[in-house]
One Martini backbone bead per residue (centre of mass of N, CA, C, O) as a GRO file, in nm:
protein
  496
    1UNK     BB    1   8.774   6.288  13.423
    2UNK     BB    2   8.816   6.552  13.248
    3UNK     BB    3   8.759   6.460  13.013
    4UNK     BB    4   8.488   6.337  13.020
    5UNK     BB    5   8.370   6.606  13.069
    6UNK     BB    6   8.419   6.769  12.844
    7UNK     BB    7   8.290   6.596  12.625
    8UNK     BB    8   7.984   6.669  12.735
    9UNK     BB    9   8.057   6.971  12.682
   10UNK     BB   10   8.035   7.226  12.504
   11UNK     BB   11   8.164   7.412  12.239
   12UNK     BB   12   8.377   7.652  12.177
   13UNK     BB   13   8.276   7.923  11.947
   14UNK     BB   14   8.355   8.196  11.705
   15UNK     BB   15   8.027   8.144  11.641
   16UNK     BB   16   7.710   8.174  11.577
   17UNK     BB   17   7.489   7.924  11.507
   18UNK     BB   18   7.204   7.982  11.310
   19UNK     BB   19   7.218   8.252  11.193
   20UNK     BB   20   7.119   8.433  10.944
   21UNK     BB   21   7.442   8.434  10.764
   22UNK     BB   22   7.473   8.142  10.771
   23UNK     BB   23   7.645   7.857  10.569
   24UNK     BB   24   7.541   7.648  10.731
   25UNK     BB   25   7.281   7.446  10.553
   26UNK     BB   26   7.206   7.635  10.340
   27UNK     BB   27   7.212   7.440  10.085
   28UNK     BB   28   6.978   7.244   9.862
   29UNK     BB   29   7.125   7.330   9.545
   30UNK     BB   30   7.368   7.207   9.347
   31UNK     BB   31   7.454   7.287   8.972
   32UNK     BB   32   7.528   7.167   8.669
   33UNK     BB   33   7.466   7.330   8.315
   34UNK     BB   34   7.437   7.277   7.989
   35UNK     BB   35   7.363   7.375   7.684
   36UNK     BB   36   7.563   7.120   7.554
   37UNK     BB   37   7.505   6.796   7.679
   38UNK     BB   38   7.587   6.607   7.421
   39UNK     BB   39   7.810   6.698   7.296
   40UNK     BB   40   8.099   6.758   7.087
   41UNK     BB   41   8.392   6.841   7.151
   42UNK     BB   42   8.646   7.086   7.074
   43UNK     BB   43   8.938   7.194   7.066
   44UNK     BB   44   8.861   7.560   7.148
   45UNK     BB   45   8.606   7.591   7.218
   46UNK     BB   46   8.316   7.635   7.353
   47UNK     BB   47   8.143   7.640   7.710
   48UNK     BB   48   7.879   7.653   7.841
   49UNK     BB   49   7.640   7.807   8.138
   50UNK     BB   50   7.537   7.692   8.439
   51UNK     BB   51   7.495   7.790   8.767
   52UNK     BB   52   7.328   7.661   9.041
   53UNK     BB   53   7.191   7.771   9.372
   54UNK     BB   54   6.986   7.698   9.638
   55UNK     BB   55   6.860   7.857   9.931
   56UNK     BB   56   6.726   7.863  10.227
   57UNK     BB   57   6.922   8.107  10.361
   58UNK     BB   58   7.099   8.351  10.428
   59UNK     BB   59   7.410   8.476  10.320
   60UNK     BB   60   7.773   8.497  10.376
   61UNK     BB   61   8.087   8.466  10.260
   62UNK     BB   62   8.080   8.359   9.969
   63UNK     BB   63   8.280   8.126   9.732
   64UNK     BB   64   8.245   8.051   9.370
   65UNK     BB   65   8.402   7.810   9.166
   66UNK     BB   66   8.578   7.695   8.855
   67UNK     BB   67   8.691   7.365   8.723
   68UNK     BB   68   8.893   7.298   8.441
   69UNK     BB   69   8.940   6.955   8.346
   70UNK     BB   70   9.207   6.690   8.284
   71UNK     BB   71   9.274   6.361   8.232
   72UNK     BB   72   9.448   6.029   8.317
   73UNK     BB   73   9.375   5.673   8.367
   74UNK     BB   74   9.536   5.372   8.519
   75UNK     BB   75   9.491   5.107   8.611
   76UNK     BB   76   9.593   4.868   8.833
   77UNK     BB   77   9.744   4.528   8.852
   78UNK     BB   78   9.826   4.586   9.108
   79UNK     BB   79   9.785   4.546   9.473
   80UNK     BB   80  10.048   4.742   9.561
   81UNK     BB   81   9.955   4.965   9.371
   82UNK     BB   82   9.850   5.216   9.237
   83UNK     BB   83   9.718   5.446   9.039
   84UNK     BB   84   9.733   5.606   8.739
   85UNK     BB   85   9.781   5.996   8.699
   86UNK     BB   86   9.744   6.254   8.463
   87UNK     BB   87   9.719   6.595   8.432
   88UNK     BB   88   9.638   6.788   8.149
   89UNK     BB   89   9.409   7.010   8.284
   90UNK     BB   90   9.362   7.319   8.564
   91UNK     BB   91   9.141   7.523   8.560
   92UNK     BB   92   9.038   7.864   8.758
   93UNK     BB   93   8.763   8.036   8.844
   94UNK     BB   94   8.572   8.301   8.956
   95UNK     BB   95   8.221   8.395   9.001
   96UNK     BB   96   8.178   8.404   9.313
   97UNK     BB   97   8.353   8.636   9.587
   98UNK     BB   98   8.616   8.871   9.549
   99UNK     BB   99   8.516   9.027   9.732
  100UNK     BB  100   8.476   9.158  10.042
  101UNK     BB  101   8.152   9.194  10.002
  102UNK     BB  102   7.903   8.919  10.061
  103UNK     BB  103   7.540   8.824   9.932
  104UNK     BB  104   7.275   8.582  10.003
  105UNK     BB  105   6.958   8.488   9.915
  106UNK     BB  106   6.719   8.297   9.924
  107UNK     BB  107   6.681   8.075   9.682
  108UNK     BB  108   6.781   8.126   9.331
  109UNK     BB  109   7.099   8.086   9.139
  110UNK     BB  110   7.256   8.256   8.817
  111UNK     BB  111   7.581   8.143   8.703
  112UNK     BB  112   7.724   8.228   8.435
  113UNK     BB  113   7.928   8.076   8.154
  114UNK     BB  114   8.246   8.079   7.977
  115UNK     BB  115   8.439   7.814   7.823
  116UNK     BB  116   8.781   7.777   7.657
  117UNK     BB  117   8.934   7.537   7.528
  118UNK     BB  118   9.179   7.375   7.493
  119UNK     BB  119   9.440   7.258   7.228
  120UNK     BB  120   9.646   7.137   7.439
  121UNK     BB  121   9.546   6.828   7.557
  122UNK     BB  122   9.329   6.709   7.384
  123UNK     BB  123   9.183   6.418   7.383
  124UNK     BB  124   8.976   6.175   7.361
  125UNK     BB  125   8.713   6.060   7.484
  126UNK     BB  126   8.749   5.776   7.700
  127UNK     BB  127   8.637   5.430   7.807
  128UNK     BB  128   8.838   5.156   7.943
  129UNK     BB  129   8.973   4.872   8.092
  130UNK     BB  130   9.260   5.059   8.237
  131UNK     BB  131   9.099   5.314   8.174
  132UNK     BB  132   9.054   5.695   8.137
  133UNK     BB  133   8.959   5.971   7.927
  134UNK     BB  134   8.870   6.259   8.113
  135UNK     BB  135   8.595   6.551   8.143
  136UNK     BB  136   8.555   6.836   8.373
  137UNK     BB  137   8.327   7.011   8.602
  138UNK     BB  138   8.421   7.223   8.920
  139UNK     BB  139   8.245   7.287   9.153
  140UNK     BB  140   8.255   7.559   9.457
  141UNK     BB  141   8.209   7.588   9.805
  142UNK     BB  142   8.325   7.861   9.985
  143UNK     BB  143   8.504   8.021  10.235
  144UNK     BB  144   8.647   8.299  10.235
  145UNK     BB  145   8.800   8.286  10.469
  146UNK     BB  146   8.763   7.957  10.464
  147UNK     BB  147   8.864   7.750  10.208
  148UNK     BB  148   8.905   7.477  10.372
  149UNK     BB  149   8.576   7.497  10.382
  150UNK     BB  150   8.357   7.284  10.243
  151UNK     BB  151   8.038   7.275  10.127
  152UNK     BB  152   8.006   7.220   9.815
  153UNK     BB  153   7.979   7.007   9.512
  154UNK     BB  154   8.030   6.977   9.185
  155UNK     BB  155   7.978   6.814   8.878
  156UNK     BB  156   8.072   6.764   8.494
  157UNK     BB  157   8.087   6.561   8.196
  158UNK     BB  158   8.179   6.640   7.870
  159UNK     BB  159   8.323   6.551   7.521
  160UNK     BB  160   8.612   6.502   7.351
  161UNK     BB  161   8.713   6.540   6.975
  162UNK     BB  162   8.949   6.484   6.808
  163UNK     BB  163   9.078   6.593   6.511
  164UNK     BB  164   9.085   6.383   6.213
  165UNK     BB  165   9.211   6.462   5.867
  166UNK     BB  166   9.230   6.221   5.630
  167UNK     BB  167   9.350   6.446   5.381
  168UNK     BB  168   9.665   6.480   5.488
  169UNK     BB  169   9.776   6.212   5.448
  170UNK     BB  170   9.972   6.055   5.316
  171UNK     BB  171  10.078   5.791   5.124
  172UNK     BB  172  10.078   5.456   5.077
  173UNK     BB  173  10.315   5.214   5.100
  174UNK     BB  174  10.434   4.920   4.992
  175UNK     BB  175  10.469   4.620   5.145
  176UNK     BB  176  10.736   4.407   5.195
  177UNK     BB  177  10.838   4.083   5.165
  178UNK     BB  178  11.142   3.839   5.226
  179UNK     BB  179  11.193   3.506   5.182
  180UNK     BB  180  11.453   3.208   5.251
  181UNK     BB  181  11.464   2.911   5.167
  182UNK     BB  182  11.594   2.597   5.364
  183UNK     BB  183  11.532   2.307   5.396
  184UNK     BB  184  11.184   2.408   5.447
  185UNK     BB  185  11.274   2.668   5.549
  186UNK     BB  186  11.263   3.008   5.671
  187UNK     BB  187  11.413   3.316   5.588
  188UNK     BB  188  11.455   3.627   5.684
  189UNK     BB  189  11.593   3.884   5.498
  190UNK     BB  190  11.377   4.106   5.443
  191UNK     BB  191  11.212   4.432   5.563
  192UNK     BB  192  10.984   4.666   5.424
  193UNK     BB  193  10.791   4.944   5.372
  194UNK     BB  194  10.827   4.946   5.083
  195UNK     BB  195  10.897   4.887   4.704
  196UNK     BB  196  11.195   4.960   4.795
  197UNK     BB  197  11.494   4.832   4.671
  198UNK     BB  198  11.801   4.724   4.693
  199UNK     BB  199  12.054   4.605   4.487
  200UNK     BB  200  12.178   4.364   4.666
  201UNK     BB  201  11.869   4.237   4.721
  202UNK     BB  202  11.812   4.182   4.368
  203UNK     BB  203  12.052   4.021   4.294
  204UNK     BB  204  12.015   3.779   4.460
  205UNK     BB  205  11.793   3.691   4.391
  206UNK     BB  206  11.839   3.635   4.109
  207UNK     BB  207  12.033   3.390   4.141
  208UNK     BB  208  11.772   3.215   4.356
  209UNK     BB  209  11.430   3.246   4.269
  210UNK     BB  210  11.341   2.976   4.419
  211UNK     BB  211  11.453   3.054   4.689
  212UNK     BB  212  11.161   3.243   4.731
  213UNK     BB  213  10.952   3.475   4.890
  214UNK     BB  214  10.698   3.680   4.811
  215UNK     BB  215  10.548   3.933   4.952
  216UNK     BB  216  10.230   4.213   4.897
  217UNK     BB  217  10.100   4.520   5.051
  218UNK     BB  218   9.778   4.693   4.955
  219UNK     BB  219   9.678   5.008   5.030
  220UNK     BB  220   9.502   5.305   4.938
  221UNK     BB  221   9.481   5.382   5.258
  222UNK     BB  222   9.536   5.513   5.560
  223UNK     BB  223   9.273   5.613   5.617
  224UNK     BB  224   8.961   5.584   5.820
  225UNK     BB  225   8.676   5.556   5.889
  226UNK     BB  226   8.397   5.468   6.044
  227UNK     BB  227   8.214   5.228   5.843
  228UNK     BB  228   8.470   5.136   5.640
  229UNK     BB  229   8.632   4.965   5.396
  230UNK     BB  230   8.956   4.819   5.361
  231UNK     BB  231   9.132   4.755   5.113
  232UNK     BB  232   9.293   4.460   5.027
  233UNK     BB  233   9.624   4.351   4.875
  234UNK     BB  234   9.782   4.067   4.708
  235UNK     BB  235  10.128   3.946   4.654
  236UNK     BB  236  10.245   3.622   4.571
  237UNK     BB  237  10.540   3.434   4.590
  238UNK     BB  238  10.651   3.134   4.472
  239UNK     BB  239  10.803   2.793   4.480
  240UNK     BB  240  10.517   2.674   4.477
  241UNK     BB  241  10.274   2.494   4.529
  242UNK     BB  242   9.925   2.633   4.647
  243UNK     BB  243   9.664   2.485   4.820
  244UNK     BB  244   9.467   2.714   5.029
  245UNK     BB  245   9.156   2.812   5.195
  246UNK     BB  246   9.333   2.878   5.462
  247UNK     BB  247   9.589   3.077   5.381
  248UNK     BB  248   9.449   3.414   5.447
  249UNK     BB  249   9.463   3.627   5.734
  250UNK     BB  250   9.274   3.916   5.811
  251UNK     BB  251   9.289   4.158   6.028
  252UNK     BB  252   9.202   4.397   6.291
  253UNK     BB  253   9.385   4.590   6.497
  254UNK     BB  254   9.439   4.701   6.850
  255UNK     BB  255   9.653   4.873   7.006
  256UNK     BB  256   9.794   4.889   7.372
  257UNK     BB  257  10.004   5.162   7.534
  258UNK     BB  258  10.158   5.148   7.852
  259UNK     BB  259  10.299   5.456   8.014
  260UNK     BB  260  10.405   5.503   8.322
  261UNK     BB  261  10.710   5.505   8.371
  262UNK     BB  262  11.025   5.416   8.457
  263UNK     BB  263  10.926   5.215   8.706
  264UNK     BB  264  10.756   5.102   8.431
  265UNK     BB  265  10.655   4.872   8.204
  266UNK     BB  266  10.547   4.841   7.863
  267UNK     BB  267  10.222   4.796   7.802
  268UNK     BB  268  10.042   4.561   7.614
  269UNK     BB  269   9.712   4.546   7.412
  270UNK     BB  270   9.524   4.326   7.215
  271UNK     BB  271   9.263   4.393   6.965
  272UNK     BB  272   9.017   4.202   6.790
  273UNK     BB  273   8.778   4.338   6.523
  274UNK     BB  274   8.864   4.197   6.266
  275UNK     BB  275   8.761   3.937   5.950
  276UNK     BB  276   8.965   3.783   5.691
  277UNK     BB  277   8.913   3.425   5.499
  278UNK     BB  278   9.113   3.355   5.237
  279UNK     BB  279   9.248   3.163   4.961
  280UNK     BB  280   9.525   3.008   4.835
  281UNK     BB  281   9.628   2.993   4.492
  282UNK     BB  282   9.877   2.905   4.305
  283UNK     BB  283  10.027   2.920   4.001
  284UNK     BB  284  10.216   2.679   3.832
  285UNK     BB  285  10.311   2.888   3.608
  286UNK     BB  286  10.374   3.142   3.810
  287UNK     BB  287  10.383   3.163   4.116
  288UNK     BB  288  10.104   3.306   4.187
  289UNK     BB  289   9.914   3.556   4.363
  290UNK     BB  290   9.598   3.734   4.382
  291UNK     BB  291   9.464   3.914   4.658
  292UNK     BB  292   9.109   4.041   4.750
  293UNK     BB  293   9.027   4.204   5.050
  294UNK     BB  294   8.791   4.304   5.320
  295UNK     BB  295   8.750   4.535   5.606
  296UNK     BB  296   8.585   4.650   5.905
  297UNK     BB  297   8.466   4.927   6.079
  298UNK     BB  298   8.375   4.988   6.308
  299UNK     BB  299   8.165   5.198   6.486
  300UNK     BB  300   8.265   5.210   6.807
  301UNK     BB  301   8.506   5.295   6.754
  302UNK     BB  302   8.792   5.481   6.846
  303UNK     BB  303   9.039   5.679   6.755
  304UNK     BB  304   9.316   5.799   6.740
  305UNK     BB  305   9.576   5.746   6.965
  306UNK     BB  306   9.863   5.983   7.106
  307UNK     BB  307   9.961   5.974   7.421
  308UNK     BB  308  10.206   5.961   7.690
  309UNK     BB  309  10.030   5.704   7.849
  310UNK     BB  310   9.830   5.661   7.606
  311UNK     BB  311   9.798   5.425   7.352
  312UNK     BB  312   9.582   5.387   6.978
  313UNK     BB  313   9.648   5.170   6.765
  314UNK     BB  314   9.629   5.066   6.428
  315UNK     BB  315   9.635   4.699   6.236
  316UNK     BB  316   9.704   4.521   5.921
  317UNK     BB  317   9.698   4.190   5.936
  318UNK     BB  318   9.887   3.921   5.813
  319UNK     BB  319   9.861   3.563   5.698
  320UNK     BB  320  10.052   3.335   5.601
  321UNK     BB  321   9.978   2.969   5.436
  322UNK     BB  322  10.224   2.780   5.265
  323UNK     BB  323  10.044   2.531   5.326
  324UNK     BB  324   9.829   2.306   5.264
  325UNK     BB  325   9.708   2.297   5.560
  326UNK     BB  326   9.488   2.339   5.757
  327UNK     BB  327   9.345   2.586   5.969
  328UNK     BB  328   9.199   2.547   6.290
  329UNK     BB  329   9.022   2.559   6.594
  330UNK     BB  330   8.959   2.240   6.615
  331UNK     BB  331   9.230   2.154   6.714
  332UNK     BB  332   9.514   2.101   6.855
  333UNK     BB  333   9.515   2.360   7.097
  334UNK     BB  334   9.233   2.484   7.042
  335UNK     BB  335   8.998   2.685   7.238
  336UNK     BB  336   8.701   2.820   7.261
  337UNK     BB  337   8.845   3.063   7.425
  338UNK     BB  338   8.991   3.174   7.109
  339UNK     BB  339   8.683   3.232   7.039
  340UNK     BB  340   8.550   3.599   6.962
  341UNK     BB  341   8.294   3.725   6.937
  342UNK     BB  342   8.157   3.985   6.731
  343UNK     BB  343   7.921   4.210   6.621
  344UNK     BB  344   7.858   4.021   6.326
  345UNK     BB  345   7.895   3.713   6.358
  346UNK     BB  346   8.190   3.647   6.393
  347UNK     BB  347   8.469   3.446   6.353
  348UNK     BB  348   8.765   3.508   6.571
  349UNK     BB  349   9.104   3.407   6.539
  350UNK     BB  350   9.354   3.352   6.753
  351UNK     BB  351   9.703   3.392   6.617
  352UNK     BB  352   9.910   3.325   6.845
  353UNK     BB  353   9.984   3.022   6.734
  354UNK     BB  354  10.033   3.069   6.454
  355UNK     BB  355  10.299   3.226   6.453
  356UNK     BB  356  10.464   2.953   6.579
  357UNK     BB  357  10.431   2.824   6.321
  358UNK     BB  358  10.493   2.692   6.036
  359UNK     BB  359  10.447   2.813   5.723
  360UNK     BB  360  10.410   3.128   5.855
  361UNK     BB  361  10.356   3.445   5.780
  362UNK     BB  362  10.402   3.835   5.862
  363UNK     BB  363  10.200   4.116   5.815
  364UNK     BB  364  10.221   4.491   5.862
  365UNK     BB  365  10.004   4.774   5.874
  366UNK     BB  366   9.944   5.108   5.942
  367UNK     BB  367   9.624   5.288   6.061
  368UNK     BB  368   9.374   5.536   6.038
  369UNK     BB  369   9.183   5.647   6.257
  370UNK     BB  370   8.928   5.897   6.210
  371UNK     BB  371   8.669   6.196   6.174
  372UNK     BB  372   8.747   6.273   5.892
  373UNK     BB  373   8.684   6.431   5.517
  374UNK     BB  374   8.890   6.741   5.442
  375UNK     BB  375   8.913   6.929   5.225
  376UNK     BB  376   9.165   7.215   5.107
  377UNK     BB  377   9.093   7.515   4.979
  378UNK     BB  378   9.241   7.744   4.825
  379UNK     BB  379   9.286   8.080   4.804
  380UNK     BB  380   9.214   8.311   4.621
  381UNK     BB  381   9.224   8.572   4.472
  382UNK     BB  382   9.070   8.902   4.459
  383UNK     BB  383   8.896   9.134   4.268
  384UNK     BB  384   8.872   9.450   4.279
  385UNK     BB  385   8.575   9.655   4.288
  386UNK     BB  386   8.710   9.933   4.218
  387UNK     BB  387   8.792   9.798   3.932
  388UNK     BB  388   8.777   9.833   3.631
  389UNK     BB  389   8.672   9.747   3.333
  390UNK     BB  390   8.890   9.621   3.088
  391UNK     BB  391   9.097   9.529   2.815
  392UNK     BB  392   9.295   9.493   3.031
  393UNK     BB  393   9.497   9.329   3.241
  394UNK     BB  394   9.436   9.206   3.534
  395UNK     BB  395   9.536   9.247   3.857
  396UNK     BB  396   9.576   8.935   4.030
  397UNK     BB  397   9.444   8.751   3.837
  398UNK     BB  398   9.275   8.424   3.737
  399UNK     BB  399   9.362   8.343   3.460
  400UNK     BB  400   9.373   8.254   3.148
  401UNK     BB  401   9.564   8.217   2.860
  402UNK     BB  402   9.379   8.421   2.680
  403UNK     BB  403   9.382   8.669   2.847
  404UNK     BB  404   9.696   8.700   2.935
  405UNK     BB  405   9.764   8.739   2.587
  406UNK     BB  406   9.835   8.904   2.409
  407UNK     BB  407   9.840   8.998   2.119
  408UNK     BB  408   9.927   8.838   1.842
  409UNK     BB  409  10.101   9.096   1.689
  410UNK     BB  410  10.298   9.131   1.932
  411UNK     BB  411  10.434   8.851   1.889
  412UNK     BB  412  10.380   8.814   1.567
  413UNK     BB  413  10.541   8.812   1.275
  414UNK     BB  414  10.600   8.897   0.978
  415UNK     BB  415  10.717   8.778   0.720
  416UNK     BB  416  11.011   8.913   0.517
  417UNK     BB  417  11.101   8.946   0.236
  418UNK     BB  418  11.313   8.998   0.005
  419UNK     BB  419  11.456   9.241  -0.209
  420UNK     BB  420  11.404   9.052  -0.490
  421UNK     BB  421  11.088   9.053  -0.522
  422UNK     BB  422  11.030   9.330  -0.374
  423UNK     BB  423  11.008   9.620  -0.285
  424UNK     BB  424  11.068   9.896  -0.076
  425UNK     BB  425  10.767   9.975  -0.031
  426UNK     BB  426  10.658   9.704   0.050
  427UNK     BB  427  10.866   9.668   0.292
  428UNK     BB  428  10.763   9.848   0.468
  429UNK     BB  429  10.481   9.807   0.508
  430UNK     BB  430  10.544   9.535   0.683
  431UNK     BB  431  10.668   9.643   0.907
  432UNK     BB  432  10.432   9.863   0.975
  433UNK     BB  433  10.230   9.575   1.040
  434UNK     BB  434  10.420   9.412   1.256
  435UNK     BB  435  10.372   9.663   1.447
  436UNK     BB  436  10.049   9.624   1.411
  437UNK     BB  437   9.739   9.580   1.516
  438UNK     BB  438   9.511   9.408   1.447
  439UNK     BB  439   9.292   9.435   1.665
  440UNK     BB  440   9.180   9.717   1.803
  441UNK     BB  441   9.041   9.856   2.042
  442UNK     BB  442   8.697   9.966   1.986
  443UNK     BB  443   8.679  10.185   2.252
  444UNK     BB  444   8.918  10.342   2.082
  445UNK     BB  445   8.989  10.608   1.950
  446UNK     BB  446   9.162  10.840   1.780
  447UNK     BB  447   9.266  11.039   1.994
  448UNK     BB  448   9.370  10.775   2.202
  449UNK     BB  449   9.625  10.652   1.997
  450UNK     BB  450   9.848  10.877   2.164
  451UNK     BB  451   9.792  10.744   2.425
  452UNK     BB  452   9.706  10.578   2.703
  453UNK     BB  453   9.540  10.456   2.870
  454UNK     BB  454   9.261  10.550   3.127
  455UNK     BB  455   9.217  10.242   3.270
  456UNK     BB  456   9.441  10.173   3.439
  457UNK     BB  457   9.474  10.114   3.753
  458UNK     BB  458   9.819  10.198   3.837
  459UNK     BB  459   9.694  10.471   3.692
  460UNK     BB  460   9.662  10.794   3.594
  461UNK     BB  461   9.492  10.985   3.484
  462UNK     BB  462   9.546  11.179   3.179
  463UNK     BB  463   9.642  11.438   3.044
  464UNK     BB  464   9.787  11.651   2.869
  465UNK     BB  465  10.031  11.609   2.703
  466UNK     BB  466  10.340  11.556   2.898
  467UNK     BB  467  10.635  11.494   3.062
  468UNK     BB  468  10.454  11.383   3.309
  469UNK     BB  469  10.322  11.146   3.170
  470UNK     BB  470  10.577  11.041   3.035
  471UNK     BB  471  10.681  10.944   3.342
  472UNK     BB  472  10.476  10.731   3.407
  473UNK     BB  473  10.481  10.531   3.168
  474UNK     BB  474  10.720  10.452   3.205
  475UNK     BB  475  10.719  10.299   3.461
  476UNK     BB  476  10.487  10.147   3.412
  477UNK     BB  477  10.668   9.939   3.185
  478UNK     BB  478  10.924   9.883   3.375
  479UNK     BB  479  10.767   9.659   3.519
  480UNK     BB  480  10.546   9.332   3.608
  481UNK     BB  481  10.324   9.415   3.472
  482UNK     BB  482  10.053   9.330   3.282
  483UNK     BB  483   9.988   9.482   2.946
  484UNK     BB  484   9.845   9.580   2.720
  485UNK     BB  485   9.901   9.680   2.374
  486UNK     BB  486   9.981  10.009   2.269
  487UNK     BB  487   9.869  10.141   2.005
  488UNK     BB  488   9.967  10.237   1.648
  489UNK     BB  489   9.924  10.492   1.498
  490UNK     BB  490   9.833  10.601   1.155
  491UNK     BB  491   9.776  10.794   0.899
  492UNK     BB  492   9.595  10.795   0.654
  493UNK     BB  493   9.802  10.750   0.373
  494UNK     BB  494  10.106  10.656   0.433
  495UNK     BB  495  10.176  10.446   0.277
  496UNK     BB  496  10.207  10.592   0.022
   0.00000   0.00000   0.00000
């Protein structure tokens, strides 16, 4: 009866409701606004906006935080299970309340913010069929006094692109498969990533040519944007004579792989983007055959991805059918919903019964889908503007080889003949005309070609000759900057 009767009876706050300065029912308007909110934002920039407010009345003690989010979320395939999410990463920052005494008069209010992206823990955001990569932002009014009454929240979600620049990758190596036939069956010897084997299985090759097959396949490029095509190059060695129109089935495949964690098995799930199907006709004469064409990049996929918990990697596959007889998916076994509708209008078969078939072979190669392509062109050394332009070679600047070349009468001597052709007088001239430059710098007087030059940039202009400055010109030759040549003067009529 007591009980009852408390029940209908009002509850006793340590507050009066509804007075002026209360936070309760105060809020009519709380959300955020972005000022790129259409953009592609990347890990590391900067993410600007405003936080509205509109209040109905007076208020106080009231705490605005702000926190940038991103998880990863992967749905639940058993309904014993819960869904698995992962936490990327959770900042938080206070825009308004952290002082002691706050107050917010009724009307609208506008708390800007700059929040710069994390670099690291950030992949693309996608929402795919078993889970999704989301960022956003979640504002909270809470009271300061008590933070776990929670007033009001907004959230806003926005999208990041990692870049992916495809002109950093590698060069791709030709696959090569080679099967050995015994009665009829092929038996795979050997599968390697490149197009080097080793010794001793070349060798065995050579004993029995005959029974051996090998695939080569030829990608020129590792990467690709979205919306480019593929070239796929193949070369096909076979022991018989092959006519088969529907011989070479060339996939563009998109692999999806969750790693849930230690208690849960790692799952995979396959995606057929595209599909060209072209005929093998192998040469009875030379037994090969050279097959090209070409697949083509969905607009709408997402590049790669490899995160922790789940990753998007592409490949593409390749089929080839060793019998003449072809494969249909109207066959026996092959039912209409094996059968995929992709964005072209082209039919997409599935390949997975095929693999399974006879004279069948399988061929995989690994390709990025990226976000760009762009080279980065190397920084060169800029010389300095406060160095005069002189006739001598420039400090640390990228010279020509005729630049940098001293005078050639410095490098090159003439050859002196011996003393039985000519006389004394004429070697001697020949010597000092090899120690002299032929073509003097212009710039240059009869006054200053005992001196070296006064413009050498690491050198200080010199005064009258004197054991300082001809101390100072020796270190600076026995330095590794290069300097042009100090011609050597003599006066007219030495040589007589």
């Amino acid at each position: 009866m007591r009980k009852a009767v408390n029940q209908l009876l009002p509850h006793k706050s340590s507050r009066v409701l509804g007075g002026p300065f209360q936070p309760k029912n105060a809020v009519k308007e709380f959300y955020i606004v972005l000022h790129s909110p259409h953009k592609l934002y990347r890990p590391g920039e900067e993410l600007s906006g405003q936080i509205i407010l509109v209040l109905k009345k007076n208020v106080m003690n009231l705490m605005i935080s702000l926190s940038l989010e991103g998880h990863i979320k992967v749905n639940s395939t058993s309904p014993l299970r819960s869904d698995k999410k992962q936490s990327l990463f959770n900042h938080k920052i206070v825009l308004y309340g952290d002082s002691e005494e706050t107050a917010l008069t009724f009307g609208e209010h506008r708390f800007p913010f700059i929040i710069k992206l994390p670099k690291r823990n950030a992949y693309t955001s996608i929402s795919f069929e078993k889970g999704e990569i989301k960022y956003g932002l979640k504002c909270t009014i809470v009271e300061r006094d008590n933070q776990d009454v929670v007033l009001a929240t907004s959230e806003k979600m926005f999208s990041i692109v990692k870049p992916i620049n495809l002109t950093l990758l590698p060069e791709p190596q030709p696959k090569v498969l080679r099967f050995k036939t015994t009665k009829g069956k092929l038996n795979k010897t050997l599968s390697s990533i490149s197009s080097t084997s080793s010794l001793a299985s070349s060798e065995s090759m050579e004993d029995n040519l005959d029974n051996y097959v090998q695939i080569k396949m030829n990608i020129p490029s590792m990467g690709y944007l979205r919306g480019e095509s593929i070239p796929v190059r193949l070369n096909v060695k076979c022991h018989k004579k092959i006519a088969n129109t529907e011989g070479v089935i060339v996939t563009l495949i998109r692999i999806c792989r969750l790693d849930l964690g230690q208690d849960y098995e790692i799952q995979s799930y396959r995606k057929d983007l595209s599909q060209s199907i072209v005929p093998l006709i192998v040469d009875p004469n030379t037994l090969t055959s050279d097959i090209s064409t070409s697949l083509r990049v969905p607009v709408d996929c997402f590049p790669t991805i490899t995160a922790n918990m789940v990753s998007f990697q592409y490949y593409i596959e390749v089929l080839v059918n060793l019998s003449n007889s072809k494969i249909r998916a109207t066959q026996v076994g092959f039912l209409d919903d094996e059968i995929i509708q992709n964005d072209t209008s082209s039919n997409i078969y599935n390949v997975d019964r095929l693999k399974r078939t006879k004279n069948v072979l399988t061929l995989n190669s690994e390709i990025v889908i990226g976000t760009e392509r762009k080279s980065r062109v190397r920084r060169k050394s800029r010389r300095p503007s406060s160095v005069p332009q002189t006739p001598c070679t420039s400090i640390d600047s990228p010279l020509s080889p005729q630049e940098t070349s001293p005078p050639s009468s410095s490098l090159q001597y003439s050859a002196i003949p011996e003393s039985s052709s000519v006389n004394e007088k004429e070697v001697l001239r020949l010597r000092e005309q090899a120690l002299m430059p032929s073509e003097p710098p212009t710039e240059l007087n009869d006054l200053d070609y005992a001196r070296p030059p006064s413009e050498l940039p690491p050198m200080p202009t010199p005064g009258p000759s004197d054991g300082h400055n001809a101390e100072h010109f020796d270190v600076l030759l026995d330095d590794d900057t290069e300097y042009a040549a100090v011609p050597i003067y003599t006066e007219p009529g030495s040589e007589d």
